[in-house]
Amino acid sequence: MTKGFSAMQKGLAVKLDGVSFSYGEASFRFDVEFAAGRITAIMGPSGSGKSTLLNLIAGFESPNKGKVLIGGEDVGNAPPSGRPVSMVFQENNLFAHLSVEANVGLGRSPSLRLSDADRIAVAEALARVGLAGKEKRLPRELSGGERQRVALARVLLRDRPVLLLDEPFASLGPALRDDMLDLVAGIHAERAMTVLFVTHQPEDARRIGQDMAFLDAGTIASIGPAEDFFERSGPDAFRRYIGDRGDTVAGSQHIARKRT
Ligand code: ADP
Ligand code: MG
């Protein structure tokens, strides 16, 4: 899987086919397909396996059994860098000793040998995420939200068909989080990549989730259109998780804002 992925590539389906994995006592079993080009919100209790699911797709962990397929291709033998995937974590996405523009440039060239066209692309990506003028700063000279914007600019440079987000905005306040979610939705609208987005916040899932997967005890307990999860007929385990006792539908005031 070291072949090049061309610019503006659309999303690819992500399939885990009979995947099993364990960390000692904790065991996981995933049999699921995430449709190409959709945003799927991934929710579930702490320790249910959300990060493990993303790590198996990204190649930071390998299944004991079963296959991970991206765009129908078995990526089992490809290292993380050879997979058509970008991943953004809650923090530590950036190299502390490199400037903002170098951190973004790494998305194009790991050795930072950048052509003039690459440099223009870096500047455009930084402008797109609202960081024009901050190219020369070091990560410590940015706010937490700005650091995540740099990580998203690098996602733009990498231009991979699959984007994995593991609680990337969990440490940001609500207003800033909404701005960042809208940025992700905007990038998705432009690039149509397949997005798997782990969050603890039901409002986040409502805001940008098209589909939803609810994990429990190392497996996907429910998956389907996100709006179905917030209906009274939504999965019981999910409704208990979000503390919905059935009298109101949590977050229903946000329905009008939700993207479909
Ligand atoms: P989530 O992201 O849903 O909170 P994780 O996928 O991180 O859950 O973890 C699922 C389970 O696997 C937890 O019980 C956790 O303790 C265990 N686990 C996660 N990573 C490791 C690891 N590197 N080594 C051992 N156990 C781990
Ligand atoms: Mg996690």
mmCIF file of C-alpha atoms and ligand atoms in Angstrom:
data_model
loop_
_atom_site.group_PDB
_atom_site.id
_atom_site.type_symbol
_atom_site.label_atom_id
_atom_site.label_comp_id
_atom_site.label_asym_id
_atom_site.label_seq_id
_atom_site.Cartn_x
_atom_site.Cartn_y
_atom_site.Cartn_z
ATOM 1 C CA MET A 1 0.000 0.000 0.000
ATOM 2 C CA THR A 2 2.795 2.428 -0.688
ATOM 3 C CA LYS A 3 1.264 3.589 -3.943
ATOM 4 C CA GLY A 4 0.484 7.282 -4.125
ATOM 5 C CA PHE A 5 -2.932 8.600 -3.261
ATOM 6 C CA SER A 6 -3.749 11.370 -5.649
ATOM 7 C CA ALA A 7 -4.925 14.787 -4.582
ATOM 8 C CA MET A 8 -8.641 15.235 -3.991
ATOM 9 C CA GLN A 9 -9.147 11.510 -3.541
ATOM 10 C CA LYS A 10 -12.600 10.687 -2.255
ATOM 11 C CA GLY A 11 -13.246 8.661 0.826
ATOM 12 C CA LEU A 12 -12.756 4.909 0.949
ATOM 13 C CA ALA A 13 -14.851 2.380 2.846
ATOM 14 C CA VAL A 14 -13.250 1.001 6.013
ATOM 15 C CA LYS A 15 -14.050 -2.603 6.841
ATOM 16 C CA LEU A 16 -13.033 -4.753 9.802
ATOM 17 C CA ASP A 17 -13.708 -8.335 8.815
ATOM 18 C CA GLY A 18 -13.825 -10.760 11.743
ATOM 19 C CA VAL A 19 -11.203 -8.757 13.624
ATOM 20 C CA SER A 20 -10.251 -9.895 17.099
ATOM 21 C CA PHE A 21 -7.637 -8.349 19.321
ATOM 22 C CA SER A 22 -6.731 -8.320 23.003
ATOM 23 C CA TYR A 23 -4.728 -6.440 25.575
ATOM 24 C CA GLY A 24 -4.364 -9.119 28.248
ATOM 25 C CA GLU A 25 -7.813 -9.377 29.839
ATOM 26 C CA ALA A 26 -9.413 -6.769 27.568
ATOM 27 C CA SER A 27 -10.649 -8.367 24.352
ATOM 28 C CA PHE A 28 -12.164 -6.804 21.270
ATOM 29 C CA ARG A 29 -14.171 -8.103 18.364
ATOM 30 C CA PHE A 30 -15.009 -5.928 15.377
ATOM 31 C CA ASP A 31 -17.072 -6.868 12.329
ATOM 32 C CA VAL A 32 -18.164 -3.651 10.713
ATOM 33 C CA GLU A 33 -18.070 -1.551 7.572
ATOM 34 C CA PHE A 34 -17.937 2.244 7.614
ATOM 35 C CA ALA A 35 -19.302 3.594 4.348
ATOM 36 C CA ALA A 36 -17.059 5.659 2.077
ATOM 37 C CA GLY A 37 -17.309 9.409 2.449
ATOM 38 C CA ARG A 38 -19.485 9.481 5.582
ATOM 39 C CA ILE A 39 -18.810 11.037 8.990
ATOM 40 C CA THR A 40 -19.371 8.416 11.676
ATOM 41 C CA ALA A 41 -19.414 9.520 15.319
ATOM 42 C CA ILE A 42 -17.967 6.858 17.609
ATOM 43 C CA MET A 43 -19.287 6.914 21.163
ATOM 44 C CA GLY A 44 -19.139 4.560 24.131
ATOM 45 C CA PRO A 45 -18.050 4.337 27.757
ATOM 46 C CA SER A 46 -14.455 4.881 28.711
ATOM 47 C CA GLY A 47 -12.530 1.657 28.081
ATOM 48 C CA SER A 48 -15.076 0.304 25.574
ATOM 49 C CA GLY A 49 -12.462 0.156 22.799
ATOM 50 C CA LYS A 50 -12.922 3.363 20.796
ATOM 51 C CA SER A 51 -9.212 4.180 20.609
ATOM 52 C CA THR A 52 -8.388 0.525 20.010
ATOM 53 C CA LEU A 53 -10.756 0.487 17.021
ATOM 54 C CA LEU A 54 -9.019 3.514 15.486
ATOM 55 C CA ASN A 55 -5.557 2.130 16.287
ATOM 56 C CA LEU A 56 -6.391 -1.111 14.461
ATOM 57 C CA ILE A 57 -7.484 0.872 11.392
ATOM 58 C CA ALA A 58 -4.454 3.178 11.511
ATOM 59 C CA GLY A 59 -2.054 0.248 11.979
ATOM 60 C CA PHE A 60 -0.764 1.147 15.445
ATOM 61 C CA GLU A 61 -2.119 -2.251 16.536
ATOM 62 C CA SER A 62 -2.542 -5.462 14.531
ATOM 63 C CA PRO A 63 -5.467 -7.894 14.826
ATOM 64 C CA ASN A 64 -4.849 -11.357 16.263
ATOM 65 C CA LYS A 65 -7.370 -12.578 13.695
ATOM 66 C CA GLY A 66 -9.315 -11.075 10.818
ATOM 67 C CA LYS A 67 -8.600 -8.335 8.323
ATOM 68 C CA VAL A 68 -8.710 -4.582 8.036
ATOM 69 C CA LEU A 69 -9.700 -3.481 4.530
ATOM 70 C CA ILE A 70 -9.606 0.080 3.245
ATOM 71 C CA GLY A 71 -11.216 0.632 -0.125
ATOM 72 C CA GLY A 72 -11.450 -3.156 -0.384
ATOM 73 C CA GLU A 73 -7.682 -3.632 0.019
ATOM 74 C CA ASP A 74 -6.237 -5.610 2.901
ATOM 75 C CA VAL A 75 -3.893 -3.176 4.665
ATOM 76 C CA GLY A 76 -2.654 -5.772 7.171
ATOM 77 C CA ASN A 77 0.922 -5.632 5.931
ATOM 78 C CA ALA A 78 1.144 -1.858 5.639
ATOM 79 C CA PRO A 79 2.695 0.240 8.416
ATOM 80 C CA PRO A 80 0.716 3.282 9.607
ATOM 81 C CA SER A 81 2.605 5.577 7.212
ATOM 82 C CA GLY A 82 1.667 3.350 4.261
ATOM 83 C CA ARG A 83 -2.052 3.374 4.975
ATOM 84 C CA PRO A 84 -4.431 5.828 3.283
ATOM 85 C CA VAL A 85 -5.227 7.309 6.678
ATOM 86 C CA SER A 86 -4.581 10.441 8.770
ATOM 87 C CA MET A 87 -5.137 10.452 12.523
ATOM 88 C CA VAL A 88 -5.531 13.322 14.985
ATOM 89 C CA PHE A 89 -5.305 12.722 18.744
ATOM 90 C CA GLN A 90 -6.444 14.796 21.713
ATOM 91 C CA GLU A 91 -2.945 16.266 22.039
ATOM 92 C CA ASN A 92 0.705 15.800 21.101
ATOM 93 C CA ASN A 93 0.002 15.844 17.376
ATOM 94 C CA LEU A 94 2.871 18.256 16.730
ATOM 95 C CA PHE A 95 6.639 18.172 17.003
ATOM 96 C CA ALA A 96 7.510 20.698 19.730
ATOM 97 C CA HIS A 97 10.797 21.812 18.130
ATOM 98 C CA LEU A 98 9.345 22.443 14.666
ATOM 99 C CA SER A 99 7.532 25.575 13.482
ATOM 100 C CA VAL A 100 3.880 25.530 12.528
ATOM 101 C CA GLU A 101 4.723 25.479 8.819
ATOM 102 C CA ALA A 102 7.234 22.646 9.232
ATOM 103 C CA ASN A 103 4.699 20.617 11.209
ATOM 104 C CA VAL A 104 2.228 21.042 8.355
ATOM 105 C CA GLY A 105 4.894 20.394 5.692
ATOM 106 C CA LEU A 106 5.495 16.976 7.239
ATOM 107 C CA GLY A 107 2.112 16.034 5.821
ATOM 108 C CA ARG A 108 3.648 16.296 2.361
ATOM 109 C CA SER A 109 7.257 15.229 2.933
ATOM 110 C CA PRO A 110 8.625 13.424 6.016
ATOM 111 C CA SER A 111 12.107 14.802 5.211
ATOM 112 C CA LEU A 112 10.697 18.330 4.791
ATOM 113 C CA ARG A 113 12.131 18.618 1.292
ATOM 114 C CA LEU A 114 9.369 20.858 0.023
ATOM 115 C CA SER A 115 8.943 22.158 -3.493
ATOM 116 C CA ASP A 116 7.645 25.658 -4.142
ATOM 117 C CA ALA A 117 4.248 24.110 -4.864
ATOM 118 C CA ASP A 118 4.393 22.304 -1.500
ATOM 119 C CA ARG A 119 5.146 25.580 0.291
ATOM 120 C CA ILE A 120 2.192 27.221 -1.382
ATOM 121 C CA ALA A 121 0.016 24.283 -0.334
ATOM 122 C CA VAL A 122 1.237 24.650 3.280
ATOM 123 C CA ALA A 123 0.367 28.363 3.265
ATOM 124 C CA GLU A 124 -3.058 27.648 1.763
ATOM 125 C CA ALA A 125 -3.789 24.935 4.334
ATOM 126 C CA LEU A 126 -2.804 27.261 7.193
ATOM 127 C CA ALA A 127 -5.047 29.988 5.789
ATOM 128 C CA ARG A 128 -7.883 27.472 5.442
ATOM 129 C CA VAL A 129 -7.722 26.614 9.161
ATOM 130 C CA GLY A 130 -7.422 30.266 10.196
ATOM 131 C CA LEU A 131 -3.713 30.371 11.037
ATOM 132 C CA ALA A 132 -2.324 32.696 8.357
ATOM 133 C CA GLY A 133 0.458 34.781 9.908
ATOM 134 C CA LYS A 134 1.379 32.155 12.526
ATOM 135 C CA GLU A 135 3.621 30.057 10.225
ATOM 136 C CA LYS A 136 6.843 30.661 12.145
ATOM 137 C CA ARG A 137 5.532 29.989 15.645
ATOM 138 C CA LEU A 138 6.413 26.970 17.714
ATOM 139 C CA PRO A 139 3.593 24.790 19.067
ATOM 140 C CA ARG A 140 4.122 26.129 22.609
ATOM 141 C CA GLU A 141 3.369 29.618 21.307
ATOM 142 C CA LEU A 142 -0.139 28.544 20.274
ATOM 143 C CA SER A 143 -3.354 27.869 22.199
ATOM 144 C CA GLY A 144 -4.691 24.318 22.433
ATOM 145 C CA GLY A 145 -7.277 25.071 19.755
ATOM 146 C CA GLU A 146 -4.652 26.542 17.435
ATOM 147 C CA ARG A 147 -2.478 23.443 17.833
ATOM 148 C CA GLN A 148 -5.415 21.297 16.711
ATOM 149 C CA ARG A 149 -5.881 23.634 13.744
ATOM 150 C CA VAL A 150 -2.257 22.930 12.776
ATOM 151 C CA ALA A 151 -2.984 19.205 12.990
ATOM 152 C CA LEU A 152 -5.978 19.704 10.666
ATOM 153 C CA ALA A 153 -3.843 21.725 8.231
ATOM 154 C CA ARG A 154 -1.485 18.737 8.094
ATOM 155 C CA VAL A 155 -4.490 16.502 7.383
ATOM 156 C CA LEU A 156 -5.223 18.752 4.379
ATOM 157 C CA LEU A 157 -1.631 18.333 3.112
ATOM 158 C CA ARG A 158 -1.688 14.573 3.565
ATOM 159 C CA ASP A 159 -5.010 14.406 1.720
ATOM 160 C CA ARG A 160 -5.740 10.789 2.667
ATOM 161 C CA PRO A 161 -9.136 9.208 1.993
ATOM 162 C CA VAL A 162 -9.696 8.260 5.651
ATOM 163 C CA LEU A 163 -9.534 10.606 8.656
ATOM 164 C CA LEU A 164 -9.503 9.200 12.193
ATOM 165 C CA LEU A 165 -10.184 11.671 15.015
ATOM 166 C CA ASP A 166 -9.686 10.401 18.580
ATOM 167 C CA GLU A 167 -11.363 12.976 20.856
ATOM 168 C CA PRO A 168 -9.417 15.780 19.176
ATOM 169 C CA PHE A 169 -11.381 18.609 20.785
ATOM 170 C CA ALA A 170 -12.095 17.069 24.197
ATOM 171 C CA SER A 171 -9.974 19.596 26.077
ATOM 172 C CA LEU A 172 -11.491 22.659 24.365
ATOM 173 C CA GLY A 173 -14.414 24.729 25.657
ATOM 174 C CA PRO A 174 -17.860 24.357 24.044
ATOM 175 C CA ALA A 175 -17.781 27.405 21.720
ATOM 176 C CA LEU A 176 -14.311 26.619 20.433
ATOM 177 C CA ARG A 177 -15.262 22.965 20.059
ATOM 178 C CA ASP A 178 -18.191 23.937 17.851
ATOM 179 C CA ASP A 179 -15.856 26.058 15.674
ATOM 180 C CA MET A 180 -13.489 23.112 15.320
ATOM 181 C CA LEU A 181 -16.340 20.716 14.505
ATOM 182 C CA ASP A 182 -17.541 23.101 11.822
ATOM 183 C CA LEU A 183 -14.012 23.206 10.426
ATOM 184 C CA VAL A 184 -13.964 19.396 10.246
ATOM 185 C CA ALA A 185 -17.392 19.430 8.576
ATOM 186 C CA GLY A 186 -16.144 22.039 6.091
ATOM 187 C CA ILE A 187 -13.044 20.004 5.250
ATOM 188 C CA HIS A 188 -15.246 16.935 4.850
ATOM 189 C CA ALA A 189 -17.549 18.841 2.494
ATOM 190 C CA GLU A 190 -14.537 19.775 0.342
ATOM 191 C CA ARG A 191 -12.657 16.468 0.405
ATOM 192 C CA ALA A 192 -15.400 13.883 1.041
ATOM 193 C CA MET A 193 -13.071 11.655 3.001
ATOM 194 C CA THR A 194 -14.379 8.923 5.317
ATOM 195 C CA VAL A 195 -14.297 10.345 8.849
ATOM 196 C CA LEU A 196 -14.421 8.335 12.082
ATOM 197 C CA PHE A 197 -14.790 10.715 14.965
ATOM 198 C CA VAL A 198 -14.555 9.598 18.614
ATOM 199 C CA THR A 199 -16.321 11.906 21.059
ATOM 200 C CA HIS A 200 -17.866 11.810 24.520
ATOM 201 C CA GLN A 201 -20.280 14.623 23.689
ATOM 202 C CA PRO A 202 -23.677 13.727 22.222
ATOM 203 C CA GLU A 203 -23.935 17.314 20.892
ATOM 204 C CA ASP A 204 -20.787 16.749 18.822
ATOM 205 C CA ALA A 205 -22.315 13.650 17.280
ATOM 206 C CA ARG A 206 -25.496 15.576 16.548
ATOM 207 C CA ARG A 207 -23.621 18.477 15.039
ATOM 208 C CA ILE A 208 -21.514 16.631 12.462
ATOM 209 C CA GLY A 209 -22.270 12.901 12.737
ATOM 210 C CA GLN A 210 -24.083 11.374 9.781
ATOM 211 C CA ASP A 211 -23.787 7.844 11.161
ATOM 212 C CA MET A 212 -23.119 6.717 14.698
ATOM 213 C CA ALA A 213 -21.441 3.653 16.169
ATOM 214 C CA PHE A 214 -21.922 2.910 19.862
ATOM 215 C CA LEU A 215 -19.255 0.719 21.437
ATOM 216 C CA ASP A 216 -19.677 -1.334 24.567
ATOM 217 C CA ALA A 217 -17.287 -3.841 26.134
ATOM 218 C CA GLY A 218 -14.932 -4.151 23.167
ATOM 219 C CA THR A 219 -17.433 -4.399 20.357
ATOM 220 C CA ILE A 220 -19.844 -2.317 18.289
ATOM 221 C CA ALA A 221 -23.162 -2.639 20.088
ATOM 222 C CA SER A 222 -25.161 -0.491 17.604
ATOM 223 C CA ILE A 223 -24.517 1.321 14.337
ATOM 224 C CA GLY A 224 -26.778 3.344 12.045
ATOM 225 C CA PRO A 225 -27.869 6.843 11.047
ATOM 226 C CA ALA A 226 -26.951 9.247 13.869
ATOM 227 C CA GLU A 227 -30.436 10.755 14.106
ATOM 228 C CA ASP A 228 -31.952 7.340 14.886
ATOM 229 C CA PHE A 229 -29.848 7.148 18.058
ATOM 230 C CA PHE A 230 -31.502 10.253 19.446
ATOM 231 C CA GLU A 231 -35.049 9.021 18.811
ATOM 232 C CA ARG A 232 -36.998 7.421 21.632
ATOM 233 C CA SER A 233 -36.654 4.188 19.733
ATOM 234 C CA GLY A 234 -32.836 4.578 19.755
ATOM 235 C CA PRO A 235 -30.651 1.825 21.219
ATOM 236 C CA ASP A 236 -31.329 1.400 24.973
ATOM 237 C CA ALA A 237 -27.651 1.132 25.940
ATOM 238 C CA PHE A 238 -26.899 4.386 24.126
ATOM 239 C CA ARG A 239 -29.858 6.182 25.726
ATOM 240 C CA ARG A 240 -28.707 5.047 29.162
ATOM 241 C CA TYR A 241 -25.176 6.173 28.353
ATOM 242 C CA ILE A 242 -26.266 9.706 27.508
ATOM 243 C CA GLY A 243 -28.564 9.796 30.533
ATOM 244 C CA ASP A 244 -31.787 9.997 28.555
ATOM 245 C CA ARG A 245 -34.602 8.763 30.776
ATOM 246 C CA GLY A 246 -37.154 8.800 28.007
ATOM 247 C CA ASP A 247 -39.069 11.963 28.949
ATOM 248 C CA THR A 248 -37.072 14.246 26.657
ATOM 249 C CA VAL A 249 -34.804 13.663 23.733
ATOM 250 C CA ALA A 250 -31.393 14.965 24.782
ATOM 251 C CA GLY A 251 -30.154 17.846 22.698
ATOM 252 C CA SER A 252 -33.256 18.067 20.506
ATOM 253 C CA GLN A 253 -32.867 21.844 20.296
ATOM 254 C CA HIS A 254 -29.845 21.216 18.062
ATOM 255 C CA ILE A 255 -31.774 19.278 15.434
ATOM 256 C CA ALA A 256 -32.167 22.289 13.158
ATOM 257 C CA ARG A 257 -28.394 22.801 13.022
ATOM 258 C CA LYS A 258 -27.519 19.228 12.263
ATOM 259 C CA ARG A 259 -25.929 18.443 8.899
ATOM 260 C CA THR A 260 -27.273 15.471 7.013
HETATM 261 P P1 ADP B 1 -11.591 3.913 24.951
HETATM 262 O O1 ADP B 1 -10.816 4.654 23.915
HETATM 263 O O2 ADP B 1 -12.961 3.498 24.508
HETATM 264 O O3 ADP B 1 -11.660 4.627 26.263
HETATM 265 P P2 ADP B 1 -9.409 2.001 24.746
HETATM 266 O O4 ADP B 1 -9.547 1.446 23.382
HETATM 267 O O5 ADP B 1 -8.335 2.995 24.982
HETATM 268 O O6 ADP B 1 -10.827 2.541 25.258
HETATM 269 O O7 ADP B 1 -9.131 0.828 25.802
HETATM 270 C C1 ADP B 1 -9.936 -0.327 25.874
HETATM 271 C C2 ADP B 1 -9.382 -1.250 26.921
HETATM 272 O O8 ADP B 1 -8.087 -1.698 26.557
HETATM 273 C C3 ADP B 1 -9.236 -0.614 28.295
HETATM 274 O O9 ADP B 1 -9.611 -1.581 29.245
HETATM 275 C C4 ADP B 1 -7.772 -0.286 28.401
HETATM 276 O O10 ADP B 1 -7.337 -0.361 29.738
HETATM 277 C C5 ADP B 1 -7.128 -1.367 27.563
HETATM 278 N N1 ADP B 1 -5.919 -0.847 26.890
HETATM 279 C C6 ADP B 1 -5.886 0.170 26.011
HETATM 280 N N2 ADP B 1 -4.648 0.384 25.546
HETATM 281 C C7 ADP B 1 -3.861 -0.534 26.185
HETATM 282 C C8 ADP B 1 -2.469 -0.822 26.128
HETATM 283 N N3 ADP B 1 -1.629 -0.148 25.331
HETATM 284 N N4 ADP B 1 -2.018 -1.844 26.909
HETATM 285 C C9 ADP B 1 -2.861 -2.541 27.688
HETATM 286 N N5 ADP B 1 -4.180 -2.312 27.768
HETATM 287 C C10 ADP B 1 -4.675 -1.323 27.036
HETATM 288 MG MG MG B 2 -9.821 6.468 23.940
#
